[in-house]
mmCIF file with all atom_site columns, C-alpha atoms and ligand atoms in Angstrom:
data_model
loop_
_atom_site.group_PDB
_atom_site.id
_atom_site.type_symbol
_atom_site.label_atom_id
_atom_site.label_alt_id
_atom_site.label_comp_id
_atom_site.label_asym_id
_atom_site.label_entity_id
_atom_site.label_seq_id
_atom_site.pdbx_PDB_ins_code
_atom_site.Cartn_x
_atom_site.Cartn_y
_atom_site.Cartn_z
_atom_site.occupancy
_atom_site.B_iso_or_equiv
_atom_site.pdbx_formal_charge
_atom_site.auth_seq_id
_atom_site.auth_comp_id
_atom_site.auth_asym_id
_atom_site.auth_atom_id
_atom_site.pdbx_PDB_model_num
ATOM   1   C CA  . MET B 1 1   ? 6.181   16.521  2.507   1.00 60.00 ? 1   MET B CA  1
ATOM   2   C CA  . GLY B 1 2   ? 5.701   13.045  4.036   1.00 78.00 ? 2   GLY B CA  1
ATOM   3   C CA  . GLU B 1 3   ? 6.011   9.835   2.093   1.00 91.00 ? 3   GLU B CA  1
ATOM   4   C CA  . LYS B 1 4   ? 3.171   8.971   -0.253  1.00 96.00 ? 4   LYS B CA  1
ATOM   5   C CA  . THR B 1 5   ? 0.700   6.414   1.047   1.00 98.00 ? 5   THR B CA  1
ATOM   6   C CA  . ILE B 1 6   ? 0.259   3.194   -0.909  1.00 98.00 ? 6   ILE B CA  1
ATOM   7   C CA  . PHE B 1 7   ? -3.142  4.485   -2.063  1.00 98.00 ? 7   PHE B CA  1
ATOM   8   C CA  . GLN B 1 8   ? -1.632  7.743   -3.327  1.00 98.00 ? 8   GLN B CA  1
ATOM   9   C CA  . ARG B 1 9   ? 0.792   5.633   -5.348  1.00 98.00 ? 9   ARG B CA  1
ATOM   10  C CA  . ILE B 1 10  ? -2.160  3.715   -6.815  1.00 98.00 ? 10  ILE B CA  1
ATOM   11  C CA  . ILE B 1 11  ? -3.903  7.024   -7.685  1.00 98.00 ? 11  ILE B CA  1
ATOM   12  C CA  . ASP B 1 12  ? -0.700  8.185   -9.376  1.00 97.00 ? 12  ASP B CA  1
ATOM   13  C CA  . HIS B 1 13  ? -0.499  4.853   -11.283 1.00 94.00 ? 13  HIS B CA  1
ATOM   14  C CA  . GLU B 1 14  ? 2.920   4.145   -9.797  1.00 97.00 ? 14  GLU B CA  1
ATOM   15  C CA  . ILE B 1 15  ? 1.808   0.716   -8.601  1.00 97.00 ? 15  ILE B CA  1
ATOM   16  C CA  . PRO B 1 16  ? -0.808  -1.524  -10.202 1.00 98.00 ? 16  PRO B CA  1
ATOM   17  C CA  . ALA B 1 17  ? -4.296  -2.209  -8.900  1.00 98.00 ? 17  ALA B CA  1
ATOM   18  C CA  . LYS B 1 18  ? -7.302  -4.081  -10.243 1.00 98.00 ? 18  LYS B CA  1
ATOM   19  C CA  . ILE B 1 19  ? -9.404  -0.996  -10.880 1.00 98.00 ? 19  ILE B CA  1
ATOM   20  C CA  . VAL B 1 20  ? -13.182 -1.387  -11.135 1.00 98.00 ? 20  VAL B CA  1
ATOM   21  C CA  . HIS B 1 21  ? -14.101 2.310   -11.325 1.00 98.00 ? 21  HIS B CA  1
ATOM   22  C CA  . GLU B 1 22  ? -12.269 5.586   -11.893 1.00 98.00 ? 22  GLU B CA  1
ATOM   23  C CA  . ASP B 1 23  ? -13.514 9.128   -12.353 1.00 98.00 ? 23  ASP B CA  1
ATOM   24  C CA  . ASP B 1 24  ? -12.138 12.589  -11.683 1.00 98.00 ? 24  ASP B CA  1
ATOM   25  C CA  . ARG B 1 25  ? -12.797 12.381  -7.922  1.00 98.00 ? 25  ARG B CA  1
ATOM   26  C CA  . CYS B 1 26  ? -12.395 8.761   -6.873  1.00 98.00 ? 26  CYS B CA  1
ATOM   27  C CA  . LEU B 1 27  ? -11.013 5.335   -7.595  1.00 98.00 ? 27  LEU B CA  1
ATOM   28  C CA  . ALA B 1 28  ? -12.253 1.832   -6.707  1.00 98.00 ? 28  ALA B CA  1
ATOM   29  C CA  . PHE B 1 29  ? -10.069 -1.274  -6.861  1.00 98.00 ? 29  PHE B CA  1
ATOM   30  C CA  . HIS B 1 30  ? -9.939  -4.809  -5.488  1.00 98.00 ? 30  HIS B CA  1
ATOM   31  C CA  . ASP B 1 31  ? -8.355  -5.215  -2.042  1.00 98.00 ? 31  ASP B CA  1
ATOM   32  C CA  . VAL B 1 32  ? -5.076  -7.124  -2.266  1.00 98.00 ? 32  VAL B CA  1
ATOM   33  C CA  . ASN B 1 33  ? -6.013  -9.201  0.812   1.00 98.00 ? 33  ASN B CA  1
ATOM   34  C CA  . PRO B 1 34  ? -9.741  -9.880  0.355   1.00 98.00 ? 34  PRO B CA  1
ATOM   35  C CA  . GLN B 1 35  ? -11.849 -10.676 3.417   1.00 97.00 ? 35  GLN B CA  1
ATOM   36  C CA  . ALA B 1 36  ? -14.883 -11.746 1.368   1.00 98.00 ? 36  ALA B CA  1
ATOM   37  C CA  . PRO B 1 37  ? -15.455 -13.091 -2.164  1.00 98.00 ? 37  PRO B CA  1
ATOM   38  C CA  . ILE B 1 38  ? -15.821 -9.469  -3.232  1.00 98.00 ? 38  ILE B CA  1
ATOM   39  C CA  . HIS B 1 39  ? -13.745 -6.900  -1.376  1.00 98.00 ? 39  HIS B CA  1
ATOM   40  C CA  . VAL B 1 40  ? -13.245 -3.582  -3.117  1.00 99.00 ? 40  VAL B CA  1
ATOM   41  C CA  . LEU B 1 41  ? -11.836 -0.330  -1.742  1.00 99.00 ? 41  LEU B CA  1
ATOM   42  C CA  . LEU B 1 42  ? -13.161 3.052   -2.787  1.00 99.00 ? 42  LEU B CA  1
ATOM   43  C CA  . ILE B 1 43  ? -10.961 6.091   -2.195  1.00 99.00 ? 43  ILE B CA  1
ATOM   44  C CA  . PRO B 1 44  ? -11.142 9.798   -2.974  1.00 98.00 ? 44  PRO B CA  1
ATOM   45  C CA  . LYS B 1 45  ? -8.338  11.125  -5.150  1.00 98.00 ? 45  LYS B CA  1
ATOM   46  C CA  . GLN B 1 46  ? -8.057  14.066  -2.753  1.00 98.00 ? 46  GLN B CA  1
ATOM   47  C CA  . PRO B 1 47  ? -5.543  13.219  -0.003  1.00 97.00 ? 47  PRO B CA  1
ATOM   48  C CA  . ILE B 1 48  ? -7.867  13.002  3.023   1.00 98.00 ? 48  ILE B CA  1
ATOM   49  C CA  . THR B 1 49  ? -6.506  10.931  5.924   1.00 98.00 ? 49  THR B CA  1
ATOM   50  C CA  . SER B 1 50  ? -9.784  9.639   7.370   1.00 98.00 ? 50  SER B CA  1
ATOM   51  C CA  . ILE B 1 51  ? -13.351 10.642  8.210   1.00 98.00 ? 51  ILE B CA  1
ATOM   52  C CA  . GLU B 1 52  ? -11.874 12.542  11.164  1.00 98.00 ? 52  GLU B CA  1
ATOM   53  C CA  . THR B 1 53  ? -10.036 14.992  8.904   1.00 98.00 ? 53  THR B CA  1
ATOM   54  C CA  . LEU B 1 54  ? -12.948 15.733  6.562   1.00 98.00 ? 54  LEU B CA  1
ATOM   55  C CA  . ALA B 1 55  ? -13.719 19.430  6.157   1.00 98.00 ? 55  ALA B CA  1
ATOM   56  C CA  . ASP B 1 56  ? -17.238 20.853  5.891   1.00 98.00 ? 56  ASP B CA  1
ATOM   57  C CA  . GLN B 1 57  ? -16.522 21.687  2.239   1.00 98.00 ? 57  GLN B CA  1
ATOM   58  C CA  . ASP B 1 58  ? -15.952 17.959  1.527   1.00 98.00 ? 58  ASP B CA  1
ATOM   59  C CA  . ALA B 1 59  ? -19.717 17.303  1.824   1.00 98.00 ? 59  ALA B CA  1
ATOM   60  C CA  . ALA B 1 60  ? -20.291 17.174  -1.944  1.00 98.00 ? 60  ALA B CA  1
ATOM   61  C CA  . LEU B 1 61  ? -17.319 14.873  -2.410  1.00 98.00 ? 61  LEU B CA  1
ATOM   62  C CA  . MET B 1 62  ? -18.651 12.543  0.294   1.00 98.00 ? 62  MET B CA  1
ATOM   63  C CA  . GLY B 1 63  ? -22.021 12.452  -1.436  1.00 98.00 ? 63  GLY B CA  1
ATOM   64  C CA  . HIS B 1 64  ? -20.270 11.500  -4.655  1.00 98.00 ? 64  HIS B CA  1
ATOM   65  C CA  . LEU B 1 65  ? -18.332 8.732   -2.866  1.00 98.00 ? 65  LEU B CA  1
ATOM   66  C CA  . MET B 1 66  ? -21.535 7.258   -1.385  1.00 98.00 ? 66  MET B CA  1
ATOM   67  C CA  . LEU B 1 67  ? -23.347 7.288   -4.737  1.00 98.00 ? 67  LEU B CA  1
ATOM   68  C CA  . THR B 1 68  ? -20.299 5.734   -6.394  1.00 98.00 ? 68  THR B CA  1
ATOM   69  C CA  . ILE B 1 69  ? -20.283 2.974   -3.756  1.00 98.00 ? 69  ILE B CA  1
ATOM   70  C CA  . ARG B 1 70  ? -23.909 2.275   -4.718  1.00 98.00 ? 70  ARG B CA  1
ATOM   71  C CA  . ASN B 1 71  ? -22.971 2.146   -8.405  1.00 98.00 ? 71  ASN B CA  1
ATOM   72  C CA  . VAL B 1 72  ? -19.911 -0.066  -7.828  1.00 98.00 ? 72  VAL B CA  1
ATOM   73  C CA  . ALA B 1 73  ? -21.991 -2.467  -5.706  1.00 98.00 ? 73  ALA B CA  1
ATOM   74  C CA  . ARG B 1 74  ? -24.505 -2.712  -8.550  1.00 98.00 ? 74  ARG B CA  1
ATOM   75  C CA  . GLN B 1 75  ? -21.705 -3.203  -11.091 1.00 98.00 ? 75  GLN B CA  1
ATOM   76  C CA  . LEU B 1 76  ? -20.251 -6.049  -8.997  1.00 98.00 ? 76  LEU B CA  1
ATOM   77  C CA  . GLY B 1 77  ? -23.604 -7.798  -8.632  1.00 98.00 ? 77  GLY B CA  1
ATOM   78  C CA  . LEU B 1 78  ? -23.857 -7.267  -4.883  1.00 98.00 ? 78  LEU B CA  1
ATOM   79  C CA  . VAL B 1 79  ? -27.342 -5.837  -4.655  1.00 98.00 ? 79  VAL B CA  1
ATOM   80  C CA  . GLU B 1 80  ? -29.345 -9.062  -4.461  1.00 98.00 ? 80  GLU B CA  1
ATOM   81  C CA  . GLY B 1 81  ? -27.274 -10.660 -1.702  1.00 98.00 ? 81  GLY B CA  1
ATOM   82  C CA  . GLY B 1 82  ? -26.451 -7.410  0.060   1.00 98.00 ? 82  GLY B CA  1
ATOM   83  C CA  . TYR B 1 83  ? -23.131 -5.974  1.088   1.00 98.00 ? 83  TYR B CA  1
ATOM   84  C CA  . ARG B 1 84  ? -21.331 -4.042  3.820   1.00 98.00 ? 84  ARG B CA  1
ATOM   85  C CA  . VAL B 1 85  ? -19.530 -0.691  3.640   1.00 98.00 ? 85  VAL B CA  1
ATOM   86  C CA  . VAL B 1 86  ? -16.868 -0.031  6.282   1.00 98.00 ? 86  VAL B CA  1
ATOM   87  C CA  . THR B 1 87  ? -14.381 2.714   6.944   1.00 98.00 ? 87  THR B CA  1
ATOM   88  C CA  . ASN B 1 88  ? -11.793 2.280   9.671   1.00 98.00 ? 88  ASN B CA  1
ATOM   89  C CA  . CYS B 1 89  ? -10.793 5.510   11.412  1.00 98.00 ? 89  CYS B CA  1
ATOM   90  C CA  . GLY B 1 90  ? -7.703  5.535   13.586  1.00 98.00 ? 90  GLY B CA  1
ATOM   91  C CA  . GLN B 1 91  ? -5.836  3.062   15.730  1.00 97.00 ? 91  GLN B CA  1
ATOM   92  C CA  . ASP B 1 92  ? -8.596  1.209   17.603  1.00 97.00 ? 92  ASP B CA  1
ATOM   93  C CA  . ALA B 1 93  ? -10.439 0.590   14.337  1.00 98.00 ? 93  ALA B CA  1
ATOM   94  C CA  . GLY B 1 94  ? -7.269  -0.836  12.805  1.00 97.00 ? 94  GLY B CA  1
ATOM   95  C CA  . GLN B 1 95  ? -6.798  1.771   10.078  1.00 98.00 ? 95  GLN B CA  1
ATOM   96  C CA  . SER B 1 96  ? -3.557  0.787   8.370   1.00 98.00 ? 96  SER B CA  1
ATOM   97  C CA  . VAL B 1 97  ? -3.431  3.207   5.434   1.00 98.00 ? 97  VAL B CA  1
ATOM   98  C CA  . ASP B 1 98  ? -3.675  6.931   6.163   1.00 98.00 ? 98  ASP B CA  1
ATOM   99  C CA  . HIS B 1 99  ? -5.832  7.757   3.160   1.00 98.00 ? 99  HIS B CA  1
ATOM   100 C CA  . LEU B 1 100 ? -9.635  7.693   3.541   1.00 98.00 ? 100 LEU B CA  1
ATOM   101 C CA  . HIS B 1 101 ? -11.041 4.455   2.149   1.00 98.00 ? 101 HIS B CA  1
ATOM   102 C CA  . PHE B 1 102 ? -14.319 2.576   2.177   1.00 99.00 ? 102 PHE B CA  1
ATOM   103 C CA  . HIS B 1 103 ? -14.322 -1.221  2.150   1.00 98.00 ? 103 HIS B CA  1
ATOM   104 C CA  . ILE B 1 104 ? -17.148 -2.714  0.069   1.00 98.00 ? 104 ILE B CA  1
ATOM   105 C CA  . LEU B 1 105 ? -17.597 -6.334  1.139   1.00 98.00 ? 105 LEU B CA  1
ATOM   106 C CA  . GLY B 1 106 ? -19.987 -8.950  -0.156  1.00 98.00 ? 106 GLY B CA  1
ATOM   107 C CA  . GLY B 1 107 ? -20.509 -12.328 -1.741  1.00 98.00 ? 107 GLY B CA  1
ATOM   108 C CA  . ARG B 1 108 ? -21.088 -14.209 1.522   1.00 98.00 ? 108 ARG B CA  1
ATOM   109 C CA  . PRO B 1 109 ? -23.081 -13.704 4.746   1.00 97.00 ? 109 PRO B CA  1
ATOM   110 C CA  . LEU B 1 110 ? -21.170 -11.273 6.981   1.00 97.00 ? 110 LEU B CA  1
ATOM   111 C CA  . SER B 1 111 ? -21.338 -11.706 10.743  1.00 96.00 ? 111 SER B CA  1
ATOM   112 C CA  . TRP B 1 112 ? -22.033 -8.920  13.228  1.00 96.00 ? 112 TRP B CA  1
ATOM   113 C CA  . PRO B 1 113 ? -20.633 -7.462  15.420  1.00 94.00 ? 113 PRO B CA  1
ATOM   114 C CA  . PRO B 1 114 ? -17.183 -7.149  13.832  1.00 90.00 ? 114 PRO B CA  1
ATOM   115 C CA  . GLY B 1 115 ? -14.218 -8.260  15.929  1.00 84.00 ? 115 GLY B CA  1
HETATM 116 P P1  . LIG K 2 .   ? -7.551  -0.558  6.668   1.00 93.24 ? 1   LIG K P1  1
HETATM 117 O O1  . LIG K 2 .   ? -6.983  -1.649  7.519   1.00 93.24 ? 1   LIG K O1  1
HETATM 118 O O2  . LIG K 2 .   ? -8.977  -0.235  6.933   1.00 93.24 ? 1   LIG K O2  1
HETATM 119 O O3  . LIG K 2 .   ? -6.668  0.675   6.683   1.00 93.24 ? 1   LIG K O3  1
HETATM 120 O O4  . LIG K 2 .   ? -7.557  -1.122  5.189   1.00 93.24 ? 1   LIG K O4  1
HETATM 121 C C1  . LIG K 2 .   ? -6.461  -1.073  4.337   1.00 93.24 ? 1   LIG K C1  1
HETATM 122 C C2  . LIG K 2 .   ? -6.707  -2.108  3.278   1.00 93.24 ? 1   LIG K C2  1
HETATM 123 O O5  . LIG K 2 .   ? -5.835  -1.842  2.189   1.00 93.24 ? 1   LIG K O5  1
HETATM 124 C C3  . LIG K 2 .   ? -6.447  -3.547  3.714   1.00 93.24 ? 1   LIG K C3  1
HETATM 125 O O6  . LIG K 2 .   ? -7.639  -4.313  3.557   1.00 93.24 ? 1   LIG K O6  1
HETATM 126 C C4  . LIG K 2 .   ? -5.343  -4.008  2.775   1.00 93.24 ? 1   LIG K C4  1
HETATM 127 O O7  . LIG K 2 .   ? -5.473  -5.358  2.394   1.00 93.24 ? 1   LIG K O7  1
HETATM 128 C C5  . LIG K 2 .   ? -5.510  -3.066  1.599   1.00 93.24 ? 1   LIG K C5  1
HETATM 129 N N1  . LIG K 2 .   ? -4.332  -2.840  0.786   1.00 93.24 ? 1   LIG K N1  1
HETATM 130 C C6  . LIG K 2 .   ? -3.077  -2.518  1.205   1.00 93.24 ? 1   LIG K C6  1
HETATM 131 N N2  . LIG K 2 .   ? -2.257  -2.360  0.158   1.00 93.24 ? 1   LIG K N2  1
HETATM 132 C C7  . LIG K 2 .   ? -3.002  -2.567  -0.958  1.00 93.24 ? 1   LIG K C7  1
HETATM 133 C C8  . LIG K 2 .   ? -2.723  -2.561  -2.354  1.00 93.24 ? 1   LIG K C8  1
HETATM 134 N N3  . LIG K 2 .   ? -1.496  -2.281  -2.833  1.00 93.24 ? 1   LIG K N3  1
HETATM 135 N N4  . LIG K 2 .   ? -3.735  -2.832  -3.209  1.00 93.24 ? 1   LIG K N4  1
HETATM 136 C C9  . LIG K 2 .   ? -4.969  -3.107  -2.753  1.00 93.24 ? 1   LIG K C9  1
HETATM 137 N N5  . LIG K 2 .   ? -5.297  -3.126  -1.450  1.00 93.24 ? 1   LIG K N5  1
HETATM 138 C C10 . LIG K 2 .   ? -4.329  -2.862  -0.558  1.00 93.24 ? 1   LIG K C10 1
#
């Protein structure tokens, strides 16, 4: 078995994180290097590498992740100003942790297109 990713170590409570939501299927915590006033990551507890490696049977899990993103955004007070949800998949997108994660960014106007 390969080495655990940093996110797997957070799921296993081996390293600390500022957790904002946890349930049986996912975890949300503040990004250690925030790119906006609010920058939270939401990850499944299941070890999925990226969107690319999702299986058809992960559809219900993905629905749960999207609804949890909505709930976390509400909890963090992001609804009025709006927010962005991003997942980086693979090298060109700059994915640096090989465990599926969604960035939830808000608290300031966000420019488009991304770099
Ligand atoms: P990506 O570049 O899309 O793979 O995003 C990985 C994100 O994980 C980056 O925004 C990092 O700042 C963040 N990150 C890395 N290690 C930790 C950690 N221990 N706790 C919280 N966020 C982390």
